[in-house]
Amino acid sequence: MKGILLVNLGSPKSTAVNDVKEYLDEFLMDERVIDYRWIFRALLVRGIILKTRPANSAEAYKTVWTDEGSPLIVITEKIQKKLQKLVDVPVEIGMRYAEPSIETGIRKLTEKGVSEIVLFPLYPQYAMSTTETVIEKAEEVRKAKFPNVKINYIQPFYDRDIYINCLAESIKEKLPENFDALQFSYHGVPERHIYKTDPTKTCNLNDCCSRESNPSHKFCYRHQCFTTTNLVIEKLNLPKEKTIVSFQSRLGKDKWIEPYTDETLETIPKKGVKNLAIVCPAFVSDCLETLEEISVEGKEQFLHGGGENFHYIPCLNDEDRWIEVVKTLCEEKLNEFYLV
Ligand SMILES: C=CC1=C(C)c2cc3[nH]c(cc4nc(cc5[nH]c(cc1n2)c(C)c5CCC(=O)O)C(CCC(=O)O)=C4C)c(C)c3C=C
Ligand SMILES: [Fe+2]
Ligand SMILES: [Fe+2]
């Protein structure tokens, strides 16, 4: 029997500092997130970051937490429930970090008799800290605990027509009447991650990422963010000069891909952008990084820089047209099982 596992990033169990600390420990000790040798990663994460960050992050989580729990988990559950109504195979969710884990999700599916799983990493763009770590973790769990289960993975969908149409329509509906610029703010990654995952070793993080065709693009997060942006702009018929791409959520002292969202928000009002619309297409569901970092902190940065109107455009969340896209992408992979 077949089944679907939707995988998102995950959130702490609660906003208690110890729960946030446990979550950040699992997240930041992932070698695909902080990619130093174990000893240096442990020194940085456990010796420095976890001494102060959990308390600050817990305060931030408190500002977005709902009665039902973390927005990211609640929204992923809503997507699951809506998808379950549209397909005739079991659908479960799993988180890369914390609970419900990928193992919990696979177990629930196997308890329903599932032995062939379509696993959907809910990230449009590939990065070693997104799609790659999900697939690595799922394979580790499968080999150790469920050796008889087959898993078929959905690949990044950053340029798929159905996704671009859906994202463009969603943005169009939420765009304010008057805006000077539409900013696309993607989660950032350290530059080193892009060099590391480039099998061709040709991406130089300059014009290369914007070129039409290059074998490095399959693993270049920066290219994939630009492509999503360009395709959406084209669909919306927006002049490129009215759009901005930037990268948010930088952590630590390494160089991350630029431009940084916080710096951009502070400086664009002086260049004439007083009315801003902003969208975060690296996230399919709203989460701490959109609801707090962009909608609250980002807004303050923009207003502080002289901006006047800041309009945050929510993620696709559980919009029906997005659930249709999830269904189509899952069905493509479900059908592949018949071909093997
Ligand atoms: C969308 C893709 C994501 C990438 C790429 C990514 C990379 C990445 N993230 C960190 C550090 C943190 N991220 C945090 C929160 C967070 N990150 C993503 C997604 C991506 N991260 C999401 C969806 C969330 C929100 C989770 C939620 O519960 O709502 C956090 C925790 C919050 C905080 O303390 O600020 C950290 C830390 C690194 C180092 C990284 C590197 C590639
Ligand atoms: Fe590139
Ligand atoms: Fe992150």
mmCIF file with all atom_site columns, N, CA, C and O and ligand atoms in Angstrom, residues 8-12 20 23-24 27-28 32-34 49 53 57 61 64-65 70-72 123 125 127 129-130 187-190 193 221 249 251 256 282-283 285-289 293, ligand 1:
data_model
loop_
_atom_site.group_PDB
_atom_site.id
_atom_site.type_symbol
_atom_site.label_atom_id
_atom_site.label_alt_id
_atom_site.label_comp_id
_atom_site.label_asym_id
_atom_site.label_entity_id
_atom_site.label_seq_id
_atom_site.pdbx_PDB_ins_code
_atom_site.Cartn_x
_atom_site.Cartn_y
_atom_site.Cartn_z
_atom_site.occupancy
_atom_site.B_iso_or_equiv
_atom_site.pdbx_formal_charge
_atom_site.auth_seq_id
_atom_site.auth_comp_id
_atom_site.auth_asym_id
_atom_site.auth_atom_id
_atom_site.pdbx_PDB_model_num
ATOM   1   N N   . ASN A 1 8   ? 8.309  18.923 7.059  1.00 0.00 ? 8   ASN A N   1
ATOM   2   C CA  . ASN A 1 8   ? 8.652  20.331 7.231  1.00 0.00 ? 8   ASN A CA  1
ATOM   3   C C   . ASN A 1 8   ? 9.817  20.424 8.225  1.00 0.00 ? 8   ASN A C   1
ATOM   4   O O   . ASN A 1 8   ? 10.302 19.405 8.716  1.00 0.00 ? 8   ASN A O   1
ATOM   5   N N   . LEU A 1 9   ? 10.224 21.631 8.550  1.00 0.00 ? 9   LEU A N   1
ATOM   6   C CA  . LEU A 1 9   ? 11.430 21.804 9.359  1.00 0.00 ? 9   LEU A CA  1
ATOM   7   C C   . LEU A 1 9   ? 11.250 21.376 10.814 1.00 0.00 ? 9   LEU A C   1
ATOM   8   O O   . LEU A 1 9   ? 12.088 20.695 11.381 1.00 0.00 ? 9   LEU A O   1
ATOM   9   N N   . GLY A 1 10  ? 10.130 21.797 11.422 1.00 0.00 ? 10  GLY A N   1
ATOM   10  C CA  . GLY A 1 10  ? 9.889  21.480 12.837 1.00 0.00 ? 10  GLY A CA  1
ATOM   11  C C   . GLY A 1 10  ? 10.092 22.687 13.728 1.00 0.00 ? 10  GLY A C   1
ATOM   12  O O   . GLY A 1 10  ? 10.721 23.670 13.340 1.00 0.00 ? 10  GLY A O   1
ATOM   13  N N   . SER A 1 11  ? 9.515  22.598 14.934 1.00 0.00 ? 11  SER A N   1
ATOM   14  C CA  . SER A 1 11  ? 9.545  23.684 15.922 1.00 0.00 ? 11  SER A CA  1
ATOM   15  C C   . SER A 1 11  ? 9.785  23.067 17.295 1.00 0.00 ? 11  SER A C   1
ATOM   16  O O   . SER A 1 11  ? 9.602  21.869 17.478 1.00 0.00 ? 11  SER A O   1
ATOM   17  N N   . PRO A 1 12  ? 10.129 23.909 18.280 1.00 0.00 ? 12  PRO A N   1
ATOM   18  C CA  . PRO A 1 12  ? 10.240 23.372 19.647 1.00 0.00 ? 12  PRO A CA  1
ATOM   19  C C   . PRO A 1 12  ? 8.880  22.862 20.140 1.00 0.00 ? 12  PRO A C   1
ATOM   20  O O   . PRO A 1 12  ? 7.847  23.279 19.634 1.00 0.00 ? 12  PRO A O   1
ATOM   21  N N   . VAL A 1 20  ? 13.181 24.940 23.812 1.00 0.00 ? 20  VAL A N   1
ATOM   22  C CA  . VAL A 1 20  ? 13.800 25.646 22.676 1.00 0.00 ? 20  VAL A CA  1
ATOM   23  C C   . VAL A 1 20  ? 15.267 25.227 22.567 1.00 0.00 ? 20  VAL A C   1
ATOM   24  O O   . VAL A 1 20  ? 15.788 24.994 21.472 1.00 0.00 ? 20  VAL A O   1
ATOM   25  N N   . TYR A 1 23  ? 15.548 21.779 20.991 1.00 0.00 ? 23  TYR A N   1
ATOM   26  C CA  . TYR A 1 23  ? 15.272 21.883 19.547 1.00 0.00 ? 23  TYR A CA  1
ATOM   27  C C   . TYR A 1 23  ? 16.470 22.480 18.802 1.00 0.00 ? 23  TYR A C   1
ATOM   28  O O   . TYR A 1 23  ? 16.933 21.953 17.788 1.00 0.00 ? 23  TYR A O   1
ATOM   29  N N   . LEU A 1 24  ? 16.999 23.579 19.341 1.00 0.00 ? 24  LEU A N   1
ATOM   30  C CA  . LEU A 1 24  ? 18.138 24.233 18.672 1.00 0.00 ? 24  LEU A CA  1
ATOM   31  C C   . LEU A 1 24  ? 19.358 23.324 18.676 1.00 0.00 ? 24  LEU A C   1
ATOM   32  O O   . LEU A 1 24  ? 20.156 23.317 17.735 1.00 0.00 ? 24  LEU A O   1
ATOM   33  N N   . PHE A 1 27  ? 18.793 20.877 15.831 1.00 0.00 ? 27  PHE A N   1
ATOM   34  C CA  . PHE A 1 27  ? 18.833 21.615 14.563 1.00 0.00 ? 27  PHE A CA  1
ATOM   35  C C   . PHE A 1 27  ? 20.274 22.020 14.220 1.00 0.00 ? 27  PHE A C   1
ATOM   36  O O   . PHE A 1 27  ? 20.808 21.701 13.154 1.00 0.00 ? 27  PHE A O   1
ATOM   37  N N   . LEU A 1 28  ? 20.927 22.702 15.155 1.00 0.00 ? 28  LEU A N   1
ATOM   38  C CA  . LEU A 1 28  ? 22.232 23.290 14.833 1.00 0.00 ? 28  LEU A CA  1
ATOM   39  C C   . LEU A 1 28  ? 23.373 22.275 14.897 1.00 0.00 ? 28  LEU A C   1
ATOM   40  O O   . LEU A 1 28  ? 24.447 22.512 14.354 1.00 0.00 ? 28  LEU A O   1
ATOM   41  N N   . ARG A 1 32  ? 24.552 19.332 8.228  1.00 0.00 ? 32  ARG A N   1
ATOM   42  C CA  . ARG A 1 32  ? 24.156 20.019 6.992  1.00 0.00 ? 32  ARG A CA  1
ATOM   43  C C   . ARG A 1 32  ? 23.620 21.420 7.271  1.00 0.00 ? 32  ARG A C   1
ATOM   44  O O   . ARG A 1 32  ? 23.256 22.145 6.358  1.00 0.00 ? 32  ARG A O   1
ATOM   45  N N   . VAL A 1 33  ? 23.547 21.785 8.527  1.00 0.00 ? 33  VAL A N   1
ATOM   46  C CA  . VAL A 1 33  ? 23.145 23.155 8.892  1.00 0.00 ? 33  VAL A CA  1
ATOM   47  C C   . VAL A 1 33  ? 24.391 23.931 9.330  1.00 0.00 ? 33  VAL A C   1
ATOM   48  O O   . VAL A 1 33  ? 24.720 24.968 8.753  1.00 0.00 ? 33  VAL A O   1
ATOM   49  N N   . ILE A 1 34  ? 25.075 23.416 10.357 1.00 0.00 ? 34  ILE A N   1
ATOM   50  C CA  . ILE A 1 34  ? 26.389 24.000 10.689 1.00 0.00 ? 34  ILE A CA  1
ATOM   51  C C   . ILE A 1 34  ? 27.415 22.940 10.317 1.00 0.00 ? 34  ILE A C   1
ATOM   52  O O   . ILE A 1 34  ? 27.554 21.914 10.990 1.00 0.00 ? 34  ILE A O   1
ATOM   53  N N   . ILE A 1 49  ? 26.532 29.194 21.268 1.00 0.00 ? 49  ILE A N   1
ATOM   54  C CA  . ILE A 1 49  ? 25.169 29.579 20.851 1.00 0.00 ? 49  ILE A CA  1
ATOM   55  C C   . ILE A 1 49  ? 24.110 29.179 21.896 1.00 0.00 ? 49  ILE A C   1
ATOM   56  O O   . ILE A 1 49  ? 23.236 29.980 22.235 1.00 0.00 ? 49  ILE A O   1
ATOM   57  N N   . ARG A 1 53  ? 21.211 31.908 23.134 1.00 0.00 ? 53  ARG A N   1
ATOM   58  C CA  . ARG A 1 53  ? 20.146 31.989 22.114 1.00 0.00 ? 53  ARG A CA  1
ATOM   59  C C   . ARG A 1 53  ? 18.798 31.407 22.562 1.00 0.00 ? 53  ARG A C   1
ATOM   60  O O   . ARG A 1 53  ? 17.741 31.988 22.234 1.00 0.00 ? 53  ARG A O   1
ATOM   61  N N   . SER A 1 57  ? 15.350 33.223 21.696 1.00 0.00 ? 57  SER A N   1
ATOM   62  C CA  . SER A 1 57  ? 14.445 32.589 20.721 1.00 0.00 ? 57  SER A CA  1
ATOM   63  C C   . SER A 1 57  ? 13.119 32.241 21.379 1.00 0.00 ? 57  SER A C   1
ATOM   64  O O   . SER A 1 57  ? 12.062 32.362 20.751 1.00 0.00 ? 57  SER A O   1
ATOM   65  N N   . TYR A 1 61  ? 9.530  33.119 20.004 1.00 0.00 ? 61  TYR A N   1
ATOM   66  C CA  . TYR A 1 61  ? 8.484  32.111 19.746 1.00 0.00 ? 61  TYR A CA  1
ATOM   67  C C   . TYR A 1 61  ? 7.181  32.483 20.464 1.00 0.00 ? 61  TYR A C   1
ATOM   68  O O   . TYR A 1 61  ? 6.089  32.285 19.938 1.00 0.00 ? 61  TYR A O   1
ATOM   69  N N   . VAL A 1 64  ? 4.645  34.467 18.543 1.00 0.00 ? 64  VAL A N   1
ATOM   70  C CA  . VAL A 1 64  ? 3.920  33.915 17.382 1.00 0.00 ? 64  VAL A CA  1
ATOM   71  C C   . VAL A 1 64  ? 3.109  32.670 17.744 1.00 0.00 ? 64  VAL A C   1
ATOM   72  O O   . VAL A 1 64  ? 2.276  32.210 16.957 1.00 0.00 ? 64  VAL A O   1
ATOM   73  N N   . TRP A 1 65  ? 3.382  32.107 18.927 1.00 0.00 ? 65  TRP A N   1
ATOM   74  C CA  . TRP A 1 65  ? 2.741  30.841 19.346 1.00 0.00 ? 65  TRP A CA  1
ATOM   75  C C   . TRP A 1 65  ? 1.231  31.023 19.432 1.00 0.00 ? 65  TRP A C   1
ATOM   76  O O   . TRP A 1 65  ? 0.754  32.075 19.835 1.00 0.00 ? 65  TRP A O   1
ATOM   77  N N   . SER A 1 70  ? 2.805  25.746 17.664 1.00 0.00 ? 70  SER A N   1
ATOM   78  C CA  . SER A 1 70  ? 3.673  26.490 16.741 1.00 0.00 ? 70  SER A CA  1
ATOM   79  C C   . SER A 1 70  ? 2.976  26.677 15.391 1.00 0.00 ? 70  SER A C   1
ATOM   80  O O   . SER A 1 70  ? 2.425  25.711 14.843 1.00 0.00 ? 70  SER A O   1
ATOM   81  N N   . PRO A 1 71  ? 3.004  27.895 14.832 1.00 0.00 ? 71  PRO A N   1
ATOM   82  C CA  . PRO A 1 71  ? 2.342  28.111 13.538 1.00 0.00 ? 71  PRO A CA  1
ATOM   83  C C   . PRO A 1 71  ? 2.818  27.122 12.467 1.00 0.00 ? 71  PRO A C   1
ATOM   84  O O   . PRO A 1 71  ? 2.005  26.583 11.712 1.00 0.00 ? 71  PRO A O   1
ATOM   85  N N   . LEU A 1 72  ? 4.127  26.854 12.445 1.00 0.00 ? 72  LEU A N   1
ATOM   86  C CA  . LEU A 1 72  ? 4.657  25.956 11.400 1.00 0.00 ? 72  LEU A CA  1
ATOM   87  C C   . LEU A 1 72  ? 4.025  24.560 11.493 1.00 0.00 ? 72  LEU A C   1
ATOM   88  O O   . LEU A 1 72  ? 3.646  23.965 10.490 1.00 0.00 ? 72  LEU A O   1
ATOM   89  N N   . TYR A 1 123 ? 10.066 22.185 0.827  1.00 0.00 ? 123 TYR A N   1
ATOM   90  C CA  . TYR A 1 123 ? 10.967 23.301 0.510  1.00 0.00 ? 123 TYR A CA  1
ATOM   91  C C   . TYR A 1 123 ? 11.005 23.451 -1.008 1.00 0.00 ? 123 TYR A C   1
ATOM   92  O O   . TYR A 1 123 ? 11.432 22.527 -1.697 1.00 0.00 ? 123 TYR A O   1
ATOM   93  N N   . GLN A 1 125 ? 13.102 25.250 -2.819 1.00 0.00 ? 125 GLN A N   1
ATOM   94  C CA  . GLN A 1 125 ? 14.464 25.344 -3.349 1.00 0.00 ? 125 GLN A CA  1
ATOM   95  C C   . GLN A 1 125 ? 15.393 24.367 -2.630 1.00 0.00 ? 125 GLN A C   1
ATOM   96  O O   . GLN A 1 125 ? 15.321 24.238 -1.407 1.00 0.00 ? 125 GLN A O   1
ATOM   97  N N   . ALA A 1 127 ? 18.697 22.969 -0.881 1.00 0.00 ? 127 ALA A N   1
ATOM   98  C CA  . ALA A 1 127 ? 19.919 23.377 -0.160 1.00 0.00 ? 127 ALA A CA  1
ATOM   99  C C   . ALA A 1 127 ? 20.343 22.175 0.676  1.00 0.00 ? 127 ALA A C   1
ATOM   100 O O   . ALA A 1 127 ? 19.530 21.275 0.924  1.00 0.00 ? 127 ALA A O   1
ATOM   101 N N   . SER A 1 129 ? 20.796 22.294 3.693  1.00 0.00 ? 129 SER A N   1
ATOM   102 C CA  . SER A 1 129 ? 20.039 22.431 4.946  1.00 0.00 ? 129 SER A CA  1
ATOM   103 C C   . SER A 1 129 ? 18.529 22.295 4.744  1.00 0.00 ? 129 SER A C   1
ATOM   104 O O   . SER A 1 129 ? 17.774 22.454 5.694  1.00 0.00 ? 129 SER A O   1
ATOM   105 N N   . THR A 1 130 ? 18.083 22.022 3.506  1.00 0.00 ? 130 THR A N   1
ATOM   106 C CA  . THR A 1 130 ? 16.638 21.823 3.280  1.00 0.00 ? 130 THR A CA  1
ATOM   107 C C   . THR A 1 130 ? 16.400 20.397 2.760  1.00 0.00 ? 130 THR A C   1
ATOM   108 O O   . THR A 1 130 ? 16.430 19.445 3.526  1.00 0.00 ? 130 THR A O   1
ATOM   109 N N   . HIS A 1 187 ? 15.129 32.651 2.951  1.00 0.00 ? 187 HIS A N   1
ATOM   110 C CA  . HIS A 1 187 ? 16.050 32.293 4.032  1.00 0.00 ? 187 HIS A CA  1
ATOM   111 C C   . HIS A 1 187 ? 17.455 32.225 3.424  1.00 0.00 ? 187 HIS A C   1
ATOM   112 O O   . HIS A 1 187 ? 17.624 31.696 2.332  1.00 0.00 ? 187 HIS A O   1
ATOM   113 N N   . GLY A 1 188 ? 18.444 32.745 4.130  1.00 0.00 ? 188 GLY A N   1
ATOM   114 C CA  . GLY A 1 188 ? 19.810 32.693 3.627  1.00 0.00 ? 188 GLY A CA  1
ATOM   115 C C   . GLY A 1 188 ? 20.496 31.372 3.940  1.00 0.00 ? 188 GLY A C   1
ATOM   116 O O   . GLY A 1 188 ? 19.970 30.540 4.685  1.00 0.00 ? 188 GLY A O   1
ATOM   117 N N   . VAL A 1 189 ? 21.676 31.183 3.344  1.00 0.00 ? 189 VAL A N   1
ATOM   118 C CA  . VAL A 1 189 ? 22.573 30.073 3.697  1.00 0.00 ? 189 VAL A CA  1
ATOM   119 C C   . VAL A 1 189 ? 23.994 30.626 3.618  1.00 0.00 ? 189 VAL A C   1
ATOM   120 O O   . VAL A 1 189 ? 24.246 31.594 2.892  1.00 0.00 ? 189 VAL A O   1
ATOM   121 N N   . PRO A 1 190 ? 24.937 30.020 4.348  1.00 0.00 ? 190 PRO A N   1
ATOM   122 C CA  . PRO A 1 190 ? 26.323 30.466 4.192  1.00 0.00 ? 190 PRO A CA  1
ATOM   123 C C   . PRO A 1 190 ? 26.787 30.223 2.753  1.00 0.00 ? 190 PRO A C   1
ATOM   124 O O   . PRO A 1 190 ? 26.410 29.214 2.150  1.00 0.00 ? 190 PRO A O   1
ATOM   125 N N   . HIS A 1 193 ? 28.114 26.784 1.784  1.00 0.00 ? 193 HIS A N   1
ATOM   126 C CA  . HIS A 1 193 ? 27.207 25.663 1.500  1.00 0.00 ? 193 HIS A CA  1
ATOM   127 C C   . HIS A 1 193 ? 27.000 25.510 -0.002 1.00 0.00 ? 193 HIS A C   1
ATOM   128 O O   . HIS A 1 193 ? 26.855 24.407 -0.512 1.00 0.00 ? 193 HIS A O   1
ATOM   129 N N   . TYR A 1 221 ? 21.254 26.829 -4.483 1.00 0.00 ? 221 TYR A N   1
ATOM   130 C CA  . TYR A 1 221 ? 20.111 27.455 -3.805 1.00 0.00 ? 221 TYR A CA  1
ATOM   131 C C   . TYR A 1 221 ? 19.897 28.877 -4.324 1.00 0.00 ? 221 TYR A C   1
ATOM   132 O O   . TYR A 1 221 ? 18.774 29.312 -4.563 1.00 0.00 ? 221 TYR A O   1
ATOM   133 N N   . SER A 1 249 ? 17.708 35.892 7.948  1.00 0.00 ? 249 SER A N   1
ATOM   134 C CA  . SER A 1 249 ? 17.965 34.920 9.023  1.00 0.00 ? 249 SER A CA  1
ATOM   135 C C   . SER A 1 249 ? 19.419 34.480 9.141  1.00 0.00 ? 249 SER A C   1
ATOM   136 O O   . SER A 1 249 ? 19.692 33.340 9.527  1.00 0.00 ? 249 SER A O   1
ATOM   137 N N   . LEU A 1 251 ? 23.010 33.708 10.575 1.00 0.00 ? 251 LEU A N   1
ATOM   138 C CA  . LEU A 1 251 ? 23.436 33.331 11.931 1.00 0.00 ? 251 LEU A CA  1
ATOM   139 C C   . LEU A 1 251 ? 24.953 33.177 11.934 1.00 0.00 ? 251 LEU A C   1
ATOM   140 O O   . LEU A 1 251 ? 25.509 32.526 11.060 1.00 0.00 ? 251 LEU A O   1
ATOM   141 N N   . TRP A 1 256 ? 27.281 34.935 4.465  1.00 0.00 ? 256 TRP A N   1
ATOM   142 C CA  . TRP A 1 256 ? 26.081 34.304 3.894  1.00 0.00 ? 256 TRP A CA  1
ATOM   143 C C   . TRP A 1 256 ? 25.783 34.982 2.560  1.00 0.00 ? 256 TRP A C   1
ATOM   144 O O   . TRP A 1 256 ? 26.333 36.046 2.262  1.00 0.00 ? 256 TRP A O   1
ATOM   145 N N   . ALA A 1 282 ? 10.758 31.037 0.313  1.00 0.00 ? 282 ALA A N   1
ATOM   146 C CA  . ALA A 1 282 ? 11.498 29.824 0.708  1.00 0.00 ? 282 ALA A CA  1
ATOM   147 C C   . ALA A 1 282 ? 10.675 29.013 1.696  1.00 0.00 ? 282 ALA A C   1
ATOM   148 O O   . ALA A 1 282 ? 10.976 27.856 1.965  1.00 0.00 ? 282 ALA A O   1
ATOM   149 N N   . PHE A 1 283 ? 9.633  29.645 2.237  1.00 0.00 ? 283 PHE A N   1
ATOM   150 C CA  . PHE A 1 283 ? 8.792  28.991 3.241  1.00 0.00 ? 283 PHE A CA  1
ATOM   151 C C   . PHE A 1 283 ? 7.424  28.733 2.629  1.00 0.00 ? 283 PHE A C   1
ATOM   152 O O   . PHE A 1 283 ? 6.815  29.652 2.093  1.00 0.00 ? 283 PHE A O   1
ATOM   153 N N   . SER A 1 285 ? 5.042  27.544 4.611  1.00 0.00 ? 285 SER A N   1
ATOM   154 C CA  . SER A 1 285 ? 4.125  27.861 5.713  1.00 0.00 ? 285 SER A CA  1
ATOM   155 C C   . SER A 1 285 ? 4.722  28.974 6.559  1.00 0.00 ? 285 SER A C   1
ATOM   156 O O   . SER A 1 285 ? 5.943  29.025 6.760  1.00 0.00 ? 285 SER A O   1
ATOM   157 N N   . ASP A 1 286 ? 3.856  29.818 7.084  1.00 0.00 ? 286 ASP A N   1
ATOM   158 C CA  . ASP A 1 286 ? 4.352  30.875 7.962  1.00 0.00 ? 286 ASP A CA  1
ATOM   159 C C   . ASP A 1 286 ? 4.943  30.259 9.215  1.00 0.00 ? 286 ASP A C   1
ATOM   160 O O   . ASP A 1 286 ? 4.543  29.176 9.655  1.00 0.00 ? 286 ASP A O   1
ATOM   161 N N   . CYS A 1 287 ? 5.932  30.948 9.772  1.00 0.00 ? 287 CYS A N   1
ATOM   162 C CA  . CYS A 1 287 ? 6.711  30.387 10.875 1.00 0.00 ? 287 CYS A CA  1
ATOM   163 C C   . CYS A 1 287 ? 7.379  31.553 11.591 1.00 0.00 ? 287 CYS A C   1
ATOM   164 O O   . CYS A 1 287 ? 7.160  32.720 11.239 1.00 0.00 ? 287 CYS A O   1
ATOM   165 N N   . LEU A 1 288 ? 8.207  31.220 12.560 1.00 0.00 ? 288 LEU A N   1
ATOM   166 C CA  . LEU A 1 288 ? 8.900  32.268 13.305 1.00 0.00 ? 288 LEU A CA  1
ATOM   167 C C   . LEU A 1 288 ? 9.610  33.255 12.373 1.00 0.00 ? 288 LEU A C   1
ATOM   168 O O   . LEU A 1 288 ? 9.555  34.471 12.571 1.00 0.00 ? 288 LEU A O   1
ATOM   169 N N   . GLU A 1 289 ? 10.260 32.714 11.337 1.00 0.00 ? 289 GLU A N   1
ATOM   170 C CA  . GLU A 1 289 ? 11.074 33.550 10.459 1.00 0.00 ? 289 GLU A CA  1
ATOM   171 C C   . GLU A 1 289 ? 10.264 34.528 9.613  1.00 0.00 ? 289 GLU A C   1
ATOM   172 O O   . GLU A 1 289 ? 10.806 35.498 9.111  1.00 0.00 ? 289 GLU A O   1
ATOM   173 N N   . GLU A 1 293 ? 10.428 37.589 12.428 1.00 0.00 ? 293 GLU A N   1
ATOM   174 C CA  . GLU A 1 293 ? 11.602 38.253 11.848 1.00 0.00 ? 293 GLU A CA  1
ATOM   175 C C   . GLU A 1 293 ? 11.239 39.248 10.737 1.00 0.00 ? 293 GLU A C   1
ATOM   176 O O   . GLU A 1 293 ? 11.833 40.321 10.640 1.00 0.00 ? 293 GLU A O   1
HETATM 177 C C1  . LIG B 2 .   ? 13.516 27.633 4.261  1.00 0.00 ? 1   LIG B C1  1
HETATM 178 C C2  . LIG B 2 .   ? 14.660 27.120 4.369  1.00 0.00 ? 1   LIG B C2  1
HETATM 179 C C3  . LIG B 2 .   ? 15.623 27.175 5.481  1.00 0.00 ? 1   LIG B C3  1
HETATM 180 C C4  . LIG B 2 .   ? 16.999 27.205 5.342  1.00 0.00 ? 1   LIG B C4  1
HETATM 181 C C5  . LIG B 2 .   ? 17.804 27.196 4.079  1.00 0.00 ? 1   LIG B C5  1
HETATM 182 C C6  . LIG B 2 .   ? 17.531 27.300 6.668  1.00 0.00 ? 1   LIG B C6  1
HETATM 183 C C7  . LIG B 2 .   ? 18.895 27.364 6.974  1.00 0.00 ? 1   LIG B C7  1
HETATM 184 C C8  . LIG B 2 .   ? 19.438 27.646 8.223  1.00 0.00 ? 1   LIG B C8  1
HETATM 185 N N1  . LIG B 2 .   ? 18.746 28.012 9.357  1.00 0.00 ? 1   LIG B N1  1
HETATM 186 C C9  . LIG B 2 .   ? 19.613 28.248 10.393 1.00 0.00 ? 1   LIG B C9  1
HETATM 187 C C10 . LIG B 2 .   ? 19.292 28.638 11.698 1.00 0.00 ? 1   LIG B C10 1
HETATM 188 C C11 . LIG B 2 .   ? 18.000 28.783 12.229 1.00 0.00 ? 1   LIG B C11 1
HETATM 189 N N2  . LIG B 2 .   ? 16.820 28.750 11.522 1.00 0.00 ? 1   LIG B N2  1
HETATM 190 C C12 . LIG B 2 .   ? 15.768 28.841 12.401 1.00 0.00 ? 1   LIG B C12 1
HETATM 191 C C13 . LIG B 2 .   ? 14.431 28.803 12.109 1.00 0.00 ? 1   LIG B C13 1
HETATM 192 C C14 . LIG B 2 .   ? 13.894 28.395 10.880 1.00 0.00 ? 1   LIG B C14 1
HETATM 193 N N3  . LIG B 2 .   ? 14.590 28.098 9.729  1.00 0.00 ? 1   LIG B N3  1
HETATM 194 C C15 . LIG B 2 .   ? 13.711 27.680 8.753  1.00 0.00 ? 1   LIG B C15 1
HETATM 195 C C16 . LIG B 2 .   ? 14.018 27.304 7.435  1.00 0.00 ? 1   LIG B C16 1
HETATM 196 C C17 . LIG B 2 .   ? 15.310 27.261 6.886  1.00 0.00 ? 1   LIG B C17 1
HETATM 197 N N4  . LIG B 2 .   ? 16.497 27.313 7.558  1.00 0.00 ? 1   LIG B N4  1
HETATM 198 C C18 . LIG B 2 .   ? 12.397 27.744 9.327  1.00 0.00 ? 1   LIG B C18 1
HETATM 199 C C19 . LIG B 2 .   ? 11.130 27.354 8.623  1.00 0.00 ? 1   LIG B C19 1
HETATM 200 C C20 . LIG B 2 .   ? 12.511 28.188 10.635 1.00 0.00 ? 1   LIG B C20 1
HETATM 201 C C21 . LIG B 2 .   ? 11.361 28.472 11.612 1.00 0.00 ? 1   LIG B C21 1
HETATM 202 C C22 . LIG B 2 .   ? 11.056 27.324 12.511 1.00 0.00 ? 1   LIG B C22 1
HETATM 203 C C23 . LIG B 2 .   ? 9.815  27.556 13.352 1.00 0.00 ? 1   LIG B C23 1
HETATM 204 O O1  . LIG B 2 .   ? 9.663  26.852 14.369 1.00 0.00 ? 1   LIG B O1  1
HETATM 205 O O2  . LIG B 2 .   ? 8.978  28.410 13.065 1.00 0.00 ? 1   LIG B O2  1
HETATM 206 C C24 . LIG B 2 .   ? 16.291 28.978 13.736 1.00 0.00 ? 1   LIG B C24 1
HETATM 207 C C25 . LIG B 2 .   ? 15.462 28.952 15.031 1.00 0.00 ? 1   LIG B C25 1
HETATM 208 C C26 . LIG B 2 .   ? 14.942 30.222 15.464 1.00 0.00 ? 1   LIG B C26 1
HETATM 209 C C27 . LIG B 2 .   ? 15.987 31.129 15.976 1.00 0.00 ? 1   LIG B C27 1
HETATM 210 O O3  . LIG B 2 .   ? 16.594 30.866 17.008 1.00 0.00 ? 1   LIG B O3  1
HETATM 211 O O4  . LIG B 2 .   ? 16.251 32.134 15.273 1.00 0.00 ? 1   LIG B O4  1
HETATM 212 C C28 . LIG B 2 .   ? 17.692 28.957 13.633 1.00 0.00 ? 1   LIG B C28 1
HETATM 213 C C29 . LIG B 2 .   ? 18.687 29.057 14.753 1.00 0.00 ? 1   LIG B C29 1
HETATM 214 C C30 . LIG B 2 .   ? 20.932 27.999 9.899  1.00 0.00 ? 1   LIG B C30 1
HETATM 215 C C31 . LIG B 2 .   ? 22.209 28.109 10.714 1.00 0.00 ? 1   LIG B C31 1
HETATM 216 C C32 . LIG B 2 .   ? 20.829 27.642 8.564  1.00 0.00 ? 1   LIG B C32 1
HETATM 217 C C33 . LIG B 2 .   ? 21.984 27.312 7.706  1.00 0.00 ? 1   LIG B C33 1
HETATM 218 C C34 . LIG B 2 .   ? 22.006 26.835 6.533  1.00 0.00 ? 1   LIG B C34 1
#
